[in-house]
Amino acid sequence: MASTADIKNGVVLSIDGQLWNVIEFQHVKPGKGGAFVRTKLKNVVTGKTVDRTYNAGAKIDIENVDRRDFTYLYNDGEAFVFMDVADYDQLTVPATVVGDAANFLLENQQVQIALNNGNPLYVELPASVVLEITYTEPGLQGDRSSAGTKPATVETGYEIQVPLFLETGTKVKVDTRTGDYLGRVN
């Protein structure tokens, strides 16, 4: 058992059988009363965020979470298969764990997977990825970069909003957290 002195950003706590990631924490010592630790926690599975306060020195349960680098190989229909870059072992991750990250996964892409006792918790993508537009309506004469946006389908099948002047076959940079268009790539 650890105490509140061991709380740091990125540590995973086990609370009531669920895993919570510490996003931020603050050690508070008021002039009157005992010290306490104020934390902001994010549920590893659901993504729900809560604020929680602990008395200083309270016992907490810290879980061992191993973040390792993997290469995405393929999707077999119900799950995604990744290869550990260290020992070349394959790991099958259910689609529910991959979640929205599936919209930005390309074969041979490097990702980080957080594992707890060998079970995958979540897939962490780079902040942005380069994808090719496979279909978008053709631009019209007079379209400018500031005029507006139109829908475009990228090679993973995900649909994003892009400026009107972009055409099919153009490579674009996409933010993996929001799905926003970040710019063209030459």
XYZ file of N, CA and C in Angstrom:
558
model
N 0.833 -1.190 0.000
C 0.000 0.000 0.000
C 0.875 1.249 0.000
N 0.507 2.204 -0.823
C 1.232 3.467 -0.901
C 0.428 4.545 -0.172
N 1.020 5.705 -0.006
C 0.299 6.812 0.630
C 0.132 7.941 -0.382
N -0.543 8.997 0.029
C -0.800 10.122 -0.880
C 0.495 10.836 -1.276
N 1.581 10.623 -0.553
C 2.862 11.225 -0.920
C 3.404 10.636 -2.221
N 2.923 9.451 -2.614
C 3.383 8.781 -3.837
C 2.599 9.199 -5.082
N 1.590 10.055 -4.936
C 0.781 10.482 -6.082
C 1.599 11.410 -6.974
N 1.626 11.075 -8.264
C 2.292 11.889 -9.277
C 1.416 11.875 -10.536
N 1.654 12.821 -11.433
C 0.916 12.816 -12.702
C 1.253 11.545 -13.476
N 0.236 10.875 -14.036
C 0.449 9.669 -14.828
C 0.345 8.386 -14.039
N 0.318 8.459 -12.693
C 0.195 7.253 -11.871
C -1.234 6.725 -11.992
N -1.388 5.392 -11.996
C -2.708 4.786 -12.092
C -3.102 4.229 -10.727
N -4.267 4.661 -10.240
C -4.775 4.216 -8.943
C -5.915 3.227 -9.149
N -6.028 2.282 -8.218
C -7.154 1.356 -8.226
C -8.127 1.809 -7.149
N -9.323 2.248 -7.569
C -10.340 2.726 -6.640
C -11.622 1.954 -6.902
N -12.100 1.233 -5.898
C -13.330 0.432 -5.999
C -13.306 -0.503 -7.208
N -12.154 -1.109 -7.491
C -12.043 -2.081 -8.575
C -11.892 -1.469 -9.955
N -11.841 -0.145 -10.060
C -11.662 0.517 -11.347
C -10.309 1.209 -11.367
N -9.752 1.376 -12.558
C -8.455 2.027 -12.711
C -8.645 3.492 -13.095
N -7.954 4.378 -12.375
C -8.048 5.813 -12.588
C -6.653 6.387 -12.780
N -6.462 7.181 -13.824
C -5.187 7.813 -14.138
C -5.163 9.207 -13.506
N -4.081 9.570 -12.798
C -3.961 10.895 -12.190
C -3.567 11.894 -13.277
N -4.460 12.842 -13.573
C -4.188 13.872 -14.574
C -3.399 15.006 -13.924
N -3.870 15.452 -12.762
C -3.148 16.474 -12.018
C -3.432 16.311 -10.537
N -2.501 16.808 -9.725
C -2.679 16.736 -8.274
C -2.094 17.989 -7.645
N -2.555 18.275 -6.438
C -2.065 19.446 -5.726
C -2.056 19.137 -4.234
N -0.906 19.326 -3.612
C -0.771 19.132 -2.168
C -1.131 20.459 -1.499
N -2.162 20.455 -0.640
C -2.654 21.678 -0.025
C -2.452 21.607 1.485
N -1.848 22.655 2.049
C -1.650 22.733 3.496
C -2.272 24.043 3.965
N -3.551 23.991 4.340
C -4.221 25.225 4.769
C -3.685 25.685 6.125
N -3.915 26.941 6.463
C -3.458 27.474 7.745
C -4.153 26.822 8.912
N -5.376 26.390 8.702
C -6.163 25.782 9.775
C -6.589 24.391 9.309
N -6.391 23.377 10.107
C -6.782 22.022 9.739
C -5.618 21.245 9.155
N -5.888 20.001 8.786
C -4.842 19.116 8.284
C -4.595 19.294 6.798
N -3.424 18.864 6.351
C -3.074 18.925 4.932
C -3.871 17.879 4.156
N -4.068 18.143 2.881
C -4.763 17.181 2.018
C -4.227 17.256 0.604
N -4.576 16.246 -0.208
C -4.150 16.186 -1.606
C -5.400 16.216 -2.486
N -5.466 17.219 -3.374
C -6.585 17.373 -4.300
C -6.140 16.778 -5.628
N -6.919 15.854 -6.193
C -6.537 15.199 -7.446
C -7.641 15.315 -8.491
N -7.227 15.247 -9.757
C -8.161 15.126 -10.877
C -7.846 13.785 -11.507
N -8.840 12.890 -11.539
C -8.638 11.519 -12.006
C -9.463 11.261 -13.261
N -8.878 10.457 -14.175
C -9.582 10.066 -15.404
C -9.688 8.552 -15.429
N -10.914 8.041 -15.627
C -11.123 6.602 -15.699
C -10.439 6.070 -16.950
N -9.614 5.026 -16.774
C -8.828 4.469 -17.872
C -9.726 3.862 -18.945
N -10.831 3.238 -18.534
C -11.691 2.537 -19.491
C -12.708 3.481 -20.129
N -13.451 4.240 -19.308
C -14.550 5.059 -19.821
C -14.140 6.465 -20.226
N -13.022 6.978 -19.666
C -12.592 8.332 -19.978
C -13.254 9.391 -19.110
N -14.118 8.982 -18.177
C -14.799 9.912 -17.277
C -13.780 10.583 -16.354
N -13.939 11.888 -16.103
C -13.025 12.636 -15.248
C -13.743 13.053 -13.966
N -13.082 12.847 -12.815
C -13.648 13.239 -11.523
C -12.576 13.925 -10.678
N -13.014 14.744 -9.736
C -12.124 15.354 -8.759
C -12.272 14.570 -7.467
N -11.146 14.305 -6.801
C -11.184 13.534 -5.563
C -10.156 14.117 -4.599
N -10.508 14.186 -3.331
C -9.630 14.746 -2.309
C -9.290 13.674 -1.286
N -7.999 13.596 -0.919
C -7.519 12.641 0.078
C -6.855 13.402 1.216
N -7.003 12.907 2.445
C -6.244 13.459 3.558
C -4.782 13.081 3.372
N -3.868 13.965 3.784
C -2.436 13.684 3.646
C -2.090 12.429 4.441
N -1.325 11.544 3.837
C -0.921 10.314 4.496
C -1.909 9.167 4.367
N -3.051 9.377 3.695
C -4.033 8.310 3.513
C -3.453 7.221 2.622
N -3.869 5.990 2.843
C -3.383 4.861 2.053
C -4.144 4.787 0.735
N -3.397 4.591 -0.352
C -3.999 4.449 -1.678
C -3.407 3.221 -2.348
N -4.110 2.724 -3.366
C -3.699 1.514 -4.083
C -3.179 1.915 -5.468
N -1.855 1.846 -5.664
C -1.258 2.195 -6.958
C -1.106 0.923 -7.795
N -1.614 0.968 -9.039
C -1.532 -0.172 -9.950
C -0.291 -0.049 -10.828
N 0.252 -1.186 -11.206
C 1.399 -1.213 -12.096
C 0.899 -1.214 -13.544
N 1.168 -0.130 -14.262
C 0.762 -0.025 -15.664
C 2.024 0.121 -16.507
N 2.155 -0.768 -17.478
C 3.334 -0.811 -18.337
C 2.960 -0.232 -19.702
N 3.610 0.870 -20.104
C 3.374 1.454 -21.433
C 4.498 0.992 -22.348
N 4.115 0.259 -23.415
C 5.134 -0.269 -24.326
C 4.805 0.136 -25.757
N 5.871 0.164 -26.576
C 5.713 0.516 -27.984
C 5.306 -0.712 -28.792
N 4.322 -0.509 -29.661
C 3.820 -1.570 -30.535
C 3.703 -1.035 -31.946
N 3.672 -1.956 -32.917
C 3.418 -1.629 -34.314
C 2.079 -2.245 -34.688
N 1.184 -1.444 -35.295
C -0.112 -1.957 -35.719
C 0.074 -2.816 -36.964
N -0.443 -4.055 -36.926
C -0.310 -4.968 -38.062
C -1.569 -4.994 -38.928
N -2.709 -5.412 -38.339
C -3.934 -5.525 -39.132
C -5.155 -5.644 -38.226
N -6.335 -5.514 -38.862
C -7.614 -5.675 -38.176
C -8.228 -6.976 -38.675
N -8.537 -7.892 -37.749
C -9.102 -9.182 -38.178
C -10.626 -9.199 -38.127
N -11.260 -8.048 -38.083
C -12.720 -7.978 -38.074
C -13.264 -7.588 -36.713
N -12.893 -8.323 -35.657
C -13.403 -8.038 -34.321
C -12.332 -7.432 -33.419
N -11.081 -7.577 -33.791
C -9.989 -7.103 -32.937
C -8.849 -6.581 -33.806
N -7.942 -5.874 -33.163
C -6.784 -5.305 -33.836
C -5.542 -6.042 -33.338
N -4.631 -6.345 -34.253
C -3.426 -7.094 -33.905
C -2.226 -6.160 -33.959
N -1.462 -6.144 -32.859
C -0.280 -5.309 -32.736
C 0.924 -6.189 -32.467
N 2.127 -5.700 -32.830
C 3.364 -6.430 -32.569
C 4.238 -5.598 -31.643
N 4.718 -6.235 -30.571
C 5.631 -5.588 -29.634
C 6.959 -5.358 -30.350
N 7.464 -4.117 -30.363
C 8.706 -3.830 -31.083
C 9.929 -4.387 -30.355
N 9.806 -4.698 -29.066
C 10.952 -5.209 -28.298
C 11.180 -6.692 -28.544
N 10.110 -7.509 -28.432
C 10.295 -8.965 -28.540
C 9.483 -9.606 -29.668
N 8.835 -8.803 -30.504
C 8.080 -9.270 -31.683
C 6.894 -10.169 -31.347
N 6.435 -10.174 -30.095
C 5.223 -10.909 -29.730
C 4.010 -10.152 -30.267
N 2.973 -10.922 -30.667
C 1.758 -10.282 -31.153
C 0.746 -10.171 -30.031
N 0.005 -9.057 -30.024
C -1.012 -8.788 -29.020
C -2.312 -8.472 -29.750
N -3.387 -9.173 -29.396
C -4.692 -8.921 -29.979
C -5.481 -8.042 -29.022
N -5.909 -6.885 -29.517
C -6.628 -5.916 -28.694
C -8.060 -5.802 -29.220
N -9.071 -5.990 -28.346
C -10.468 -5.878 -28.792
C -10.786 -4.475 -29.314
N -11.730 -4.389 -30.237
C -12.107 -3.108 -30.833
C -12.630 -2.133 -29.788
N -13.253 -2.630 -28.718
C -13.774 -1.748 -27.670
C -12.645 -1.023 -26.938
N -11.488 -1.683 -26.791
C -10.339 -1.060 -26.130
C -9.683 -0.041 -27.064
N -9.599 -0.350 -28.353
C -8.998 0.563 -29.322
C -9.850 1.823 -29.457
N -11.165 1.673 -29.492
C -12.083 2.809 -29.523
C -11.906 3.700 -30.739
N -11.900 5.026 -30.509
C -11.805 6.007 -31.589
C -10.443 6.015 -32.265
N -9.441 5.422 -31.640
C -8.109 5.367 -32.243
C -8.148 4.604 -33.568
N -9.132 3.735 -33.763
C -9.251 2.961 -35.000
C -9.427 3.868 -36.222
N -9.962 5.072 -36.022
C -10.171 6.010 -37.131
C -8.867 6.526 -37.724
N -7.754 6.362 -36.993
C -6.493 6.932 -37.435
C -5.383 5.898 -37.570
N -5.704 4.605 -37.452
C -4.689 3.552 -37.504
C -4.391 3.131 -38.934
N -3.108 3.163 -39.289
C -2.638 2.651 -40.570
C -1.678 1.495 -40.295
N -1.578 0.566 -41.213
C -0.659 -0.556 -41.041
C 0.765 -0.051 -40.847
N 1.513 -0.743 -39.983
C 2.901 -0.429 -39.631
C 3.059 0.883 -38.873
N 1.972 1.392 -38.286
C 2.050 2.626 -37.500
C 2.495 2.306 -36.077
N 3.350 3.174 -35.512
C 3.835 3.005 -34.144
C 2.826 3.590 -33.168
N 2.470 2.822 -32.130
C 1.562 3.278 -31.082
C 2.110 2.834 -29.725
N 1.553 3.389 -28.655
C 1.862 2.922 -27.311
C 0.610 2.289 -26.751
N 0.782 1.131 -26.114
C -0.348 0.461 -25.475
C -0.030 0.335 -23.997
N -0.998 0.737 -23.162
C -0.849 0.607 -21.716
C -1.386 -0.757 -21.302
N -0.547 -1.527 -20.610
C -0.927 -2.876 -20.181
C -0.943 -2.944 -18.655
N -1.956 -3.630 -18.103
C -2.041 -3.889 -16.675
C -2.218 -5.385 -16.505
N -1.210 -6.045 -15.931
C -1.217 -7.506 -15.770
C -1.447 -8.219 -17.102
N -0.866 -7.696 -18.173
C -0.983 -8.313 -19.494
C -2.241 -7.953 -20.249
N -3.171 -7.235 -19.615
C -4.413 -6.844 -20.274
C -4.276 -5.435 -20.845
N -4.598 -5.236 -22.126
C -4.505 -3.893 -22.710
C -5.589 -2.983 -22.129
N -5.198 -1.770 -21.718
C -6.144 -0.810 -21.152
C -6.595 0.208 -22.197
N -5.625 0.771 -22.926
C -5.952 1.735 -23.967
C -4.784 1.855 -24.934
N -5.096 2.383 -26.137
C -4.097 2.578 -27.190
C -3.844 4.075 -27.298
N -2.564 4.462 -27.241
C -2.171 5.860 -27.326
C -1.512 6.115 -28.675
N -2.116 6.986 -29.473
C -1.581 7.336 -30.789
C -0.671 8.555 -30.680
N 0.161 8.804 -31.699
C 0.885 10.074 -31.738
C -0.123 11.228 -31.815
N 0.296 12.449 -31.504
C -0.620 13.598 -31.488
C -1.258 13.851 -32.851
N -0.507 13.562 -33.942
C -1.071 13.748 -35.278
C -0.555 12.661 -36.209
N -1.354 12.364 -37.240
C -0.960 11.374 -38.241
C -1.182 11.968 -39.634
N -0.448 11.426 -40.615
C -0.595 11.855 -42.005
C -1.450 10.814 -42.726
N -2.556 11.263 -43.299
C -3.482 10.385 -44.013
C -3.754 10.961 -45.401
N -4.078 10.069 -46.333
C -4.385 10.500 -47.699
C -5.889 10.579 -47.884
N -6.342 11.631 -48.566
C -7.771 11.780 -48.851
C -8.121 10.826 -49.990
N -9.069 9.907 -49.749
C -9.464 8.956 -50.784
C -10.672 9.446 -51.576
N -11.510 10.304 -50.940
C -12.636 10.852 -51.692
C -13.061 12.187 -51.102
N -13.266 13.142 -51.971
C -13.888 14.417 -51.606
C -14.462 15.022 -52.878
N -15.490 15.836 -52.714
C -16.090 16.501 -53.883
C -15.053 17.423 -54.519
N -15.049 17.558 -55.837
C -14.072 18.450 -56.471
C -14.324 19.901 -56.069
N -13.211 20.661 -55.988
C -13.323 22.076 -55.659
C -13.844 22.862 -56.853
N -14.488 23.975 -56.573
C -15.039 24.807 -57.642
C -14.152 26.025 -57.855
N -14.239 26.644 -59.024
C -13.468 27.850 -59.322
C -13.825 28.926 -58.298
N -12.818 29.547 -57.724
C -13.057 30.607 -56.750
C -12.976 30.135 -55.309
N -12.794 28.837 -55.094
C -12.677 28.336 -53.721
C -11.383 28.841 -53.101
N -11.464 29.373 -51.918
C -10.294 29.876 -51.205
C -10.144 29.123 -49.885
N -8.954 29.202 -49.323
C -8.687 28.470 -48.079
C -9.524 28.993 -46.916
N -9.977 30.242 -46.981
C -10.746 30.799 -45.870
C -12.249 30.735 -46.104
N -12.671 30.185 -47.256
C -14.085 30.217 -47.627
C -14.940 29.270 -46.786
N -14.415 28.123 -46.386
C -15.219 27.160 -45.645
C -14.621 25.783 -45.724
N -15.419 24.795 -45.352
C -14.926 23.421 -45.365
C -15.912 22.509 -46.074
N -15.412 21.315 -46.399
C -16.237 20.284 -47.014
C -15.824 18.941 -46.425
N -16.689 17.932 -46.446
C -16.311 16.612 -45.917
C -15.351 15.890 -46.862
N -14.406 15.149 -46.269
C -13.464 14.354 -47.056
C -13.244 13.041 -46.332
N -13.208 11.944 -47.077
C -12.949 10.633 -46.500
C -11.462 10.328 -46.654
N -10.815 9.923 -45.531
C -9.397 9.585 -45.572
C -9.238 8.078 -45.727
N -7.995 7.612 -45.920
C -7.743 6.209 -46.248
C -8.183 5.212 -45.179
N -8.425 5.648 -43.945
C -8.906 4.726 -42.908
C -10.422 4.598 -42.939
N -11.090 5.417 -43.772
C -12.548 5.392 -43.851
C -13.190 6.457 -42.986
N -12.399 7.196 -42.234
C -12.916 8.250 -41.347
C -13.180 9.514 -42.163
N -14.220 10.268 -41.787
C -14.564 11.486 -42.512
C -14.170 12.700 -41.685
N -13.427 13.616 -42.308
C -13.002 14.847 -41.648
C -13.458 16.041 -42.468
N -13.399 17.233 -41.879
C -13.712 18.468 -42.589
C -12.397 19.098 -43.060
N -12.322 19.419 -44.357
C -11.111 20.013 -44.933
C -11.487 21.282 -45.703
N -10.497 22.169 -45.972
C -10.778 23.353 -46.793
C -11.247 22.967 -48.196
N -11.982 23.859 -48.823
C -12.595 23.577 -50.126
C -11.593 23.294 -51.244
N -10.367 23.825 -51.172
C -9.422 23.683 -52.284
C -8.746 22.310 -52.335
N -8.856 21.488 -51.287
C -8.193 20.181 -51.286
C -8.907 19.198 -52.200
N -8.102 18.308 -52.814
C -8.649 17.343 -53.766
C -8.306 15.923 -53.342
N -8.938 14.948 -53.990
C -8.656 13.539 -53.745
C -7.187 13.249 -54.045
N -6.546 12.459 -53.166
C -5.144 12.114 -53.359
C -4.189 12.989 -52.570
N -4.679 14.064 -51.971
C -3.834 14.961 -51.180
C -3.565 14.343 -49.807
N -2.324 14.446 -49.329
C -1.982 13.969 -47.993
C -2.189 15.110 -47.004
N -2.887 14.807 -45.893
C -3.185 15.827 -44.882
C -2.762 15.343 -43.508
N -2.457 16.296 -42.624
C -2.121 15.993 -41.236
C -3.399 16.144 -40.416
N -3.704 15.108 -39.592
C -4.940 15.092 -38.816
C -4.606 14.933 -37.338
N -5.260 15.728 -36.486
C -5.100 15.634 -35.028
C -5.834 14.383 -34.548
N -5.129 13.456 -33.867
C -5.754 12.187 -33.451
C -6.664 12.353 -32.240
N -6.537 13.445 -31.489
C -7.393 13.635 -30.306
C -8.754 14.181 -30.685
N -8.799 15.082 -31.710
C -10.053 15.738 -32.063
C -10.567 15.359 -33.450
N -9.693 14.840 -34.321
C -10.095 14.525 -35.691
C -10.078 15.750 -36.588
N -9.437 16.841 -36.146
C -9.396 18.078 -36.932
C -8.289 18.041 -37.984
N -8.537 18.739 -39.089
C -7.550 18.925 -40.152
C -6.512 19.926 -39.649
N -5.214 19.569 -39.789
C -4.146 20.451 -39.319
C -3.375 21.104 -40.460
N -3.388 20.489 -41.636
C -2.670 21.080 -42.762
C -2.329 20.052 -43.823
N -1.830 20.553 -44.961
C -1.403 19.700 -46.061
C 0.013 19.218 -45.806
N 0.344 18.050 -46.353
C 1.691 17.515 -46.272
C 2.167 17.266 -47.692
N 3.359 17.760 -48.011
C 3.901 17.575 -49.369
C 4.726 16.321 -49.457
